[in-house]
Amino acid sequence: TAGHGAPAALQCQEGATGPGRAGPCRRRLSGAVPVPAGSAARPGELWDAVVLTAADAAQAGAFREQLAEKLRREQLPRAVRYLVCADPPGPRIGNGGSTLHALRCLEEQYGDQWTSFTVLLIHSGGYSQRLPNASALGKIFTALPLGEPLYQMLELKLSMYIDFPRHMKPGVLVTCSDDIELYSTGVTEAITFDKPGFTALAHPSDLAVGTTHGVFVLDPSSFSGKGGLEYGSCYRFLHKPDVETMHQSGAVCVRRDRPQLSSPGSCGDSAVASECVYTDSVFYMDHSTAQQLLHFYKQMGTLGCEIDAYGDFLQALGPGATPDYTKNTRNVSKEDSGLVAVRQQLYSLLQGTALNVIVLNNSQFYHIGTTQEYLFHFTAESKLRFELGLQPVAFSICPDSARTLDQLSIIQSILEPGCVIGPGSVIEYSRIGPEVSVGKGSIVSGSYINFSVDIPSECFLSSVSVKMADGVEYVTMVFGVGDDLKKSVKSLSDIHSLRFFGASLPECLDLWSLEASDQLFSSEDTRLGLWTARIFPVCSTLSESVRMSLNMLNSVQHKSAFKVSGFQLLSVEEMLTYKDVEDMLQFRKQIYDEICLQRQKEKSDYRMNGT
């Protein structure tokens, strides 16, 4: 059944929690330092279930393997049920569809038992086209330069929300796998999810941020703007509104000494510099609302279109909601024929349901879903880096010369003396030899580089193990960090608009002796783009695949021919289809074991020298 999108639960005995590290995280804005979970958990202290959504059965399998490994190492609380739920086969259903399908998985897996559950539902089913080093193993398993052994996004999520279950009635908290919410409240203040309907966290943001997020039009009578934590109600929810709509709807607050709601459509010039809106992040729905949505999903049978958990659920809520949004497809990435009808049915179902808002005035929302955001937050003087205490060198073996540089991020990697890493670069899960130079602002992930090479600045390099007919082989994708892997064209005559490290794709194909044809692209539905271009050679060793891809990049930079037509070539899309999760995790484990041995040796040497 797993191949048909059915869930598979990873569950350990109740009441036992390992000495894992995913314990309380004091969300102080001066630095959130996670604390161990402790040896036992009282009822209600931990989530009853943590659900990860997956795009397909293959991704779900990758998630289950990684969860099993974390549980084996006792890096997660063991008294929690972990459920991975793959989207059903067929057309993509969006994170709204994934939410509905996950509710069905919960009911199928746990029966009536789930009616009393507090559930953390993490949307983790994307293909991470804007941060492709997370594509093969999932954004929720993105490593953070923090902790020994390392924290990944999953542990950070569990740490950030550690206090929530004990102040929550049965229901579901919905969050994404690539965002981080940090906040500060009074010592005696707790965030409580106990109201019927929906309850959302709200963060003060610039108006520019509001144009790419959900924005709450708060009810002025329920909102004073005082203190760090305030409970209010939402009159209406706007999804990625323009600035004019925010003003006209009364969503804009004027922040002087404290936020004050301005009246709809009015805002004096003197207040421009201190205007803000309250934007969304995570939301909660109580069990009866979740049950209502599940009943709707069962009646629908199959969705057949992509729906958005934020735009299509929350816009139906609050006394000011109107059905106008159901026909507005401006913010939709892929318009489906049935989308408007499904939205209208959801509106009818949810109309009149309350949208409660927990306003966190001292809070910050961070997104780490793109290469630029990833590099900025991990290597630059970002607020997040300071608040979480992210390290330049985390759980790695590297020469002292690299440790003196603050503006880089080395994550579970082994760097040999002699190598040079430029400022603003991230190296994760890699082995870097002595004759390797990495330029500025680059990302190297899952690679083994044991030969002499200069990797240019702003280069993205990520290796994937693949299962082929002859066993495990290796492919390394290489791009510019700013290349747009989501962009696609419908016809071969338009592929000149696709850019690879500053050059047009046809120019690159000429240099590599490849012909531009339909067979060059792996996608069935005429999506021709860097994501679907079959340009990366399959090699028998990891280091050889890195060498080949860097030679291709070098040929583009220097406009010199480098023939790859004799190799089997894969697209990034195909790499994910053929990925060998076990082999990739094995490579990481070898690095992990070597670092652990080195740590033990250092401790033993320290004791010997100290006596």
XYZ file of C-alpha atoms in Angstrom, residues 1-8 57 64 86:
11
model
C 0.000 0.000 0.000
C 2.901 2.382 0.557
C 3.284 2.771 -3.203
C -0.218 4.194 -3.406
C 0.306 7.083 -1.024
C -0.858 5.239 2.103
C 0.858 6.212 5.365
C 3.373 4.178 7.246
C 5.965 7.324 -2.327
C 10.923 7.100 6.836
C 2.590 10.567 0.753
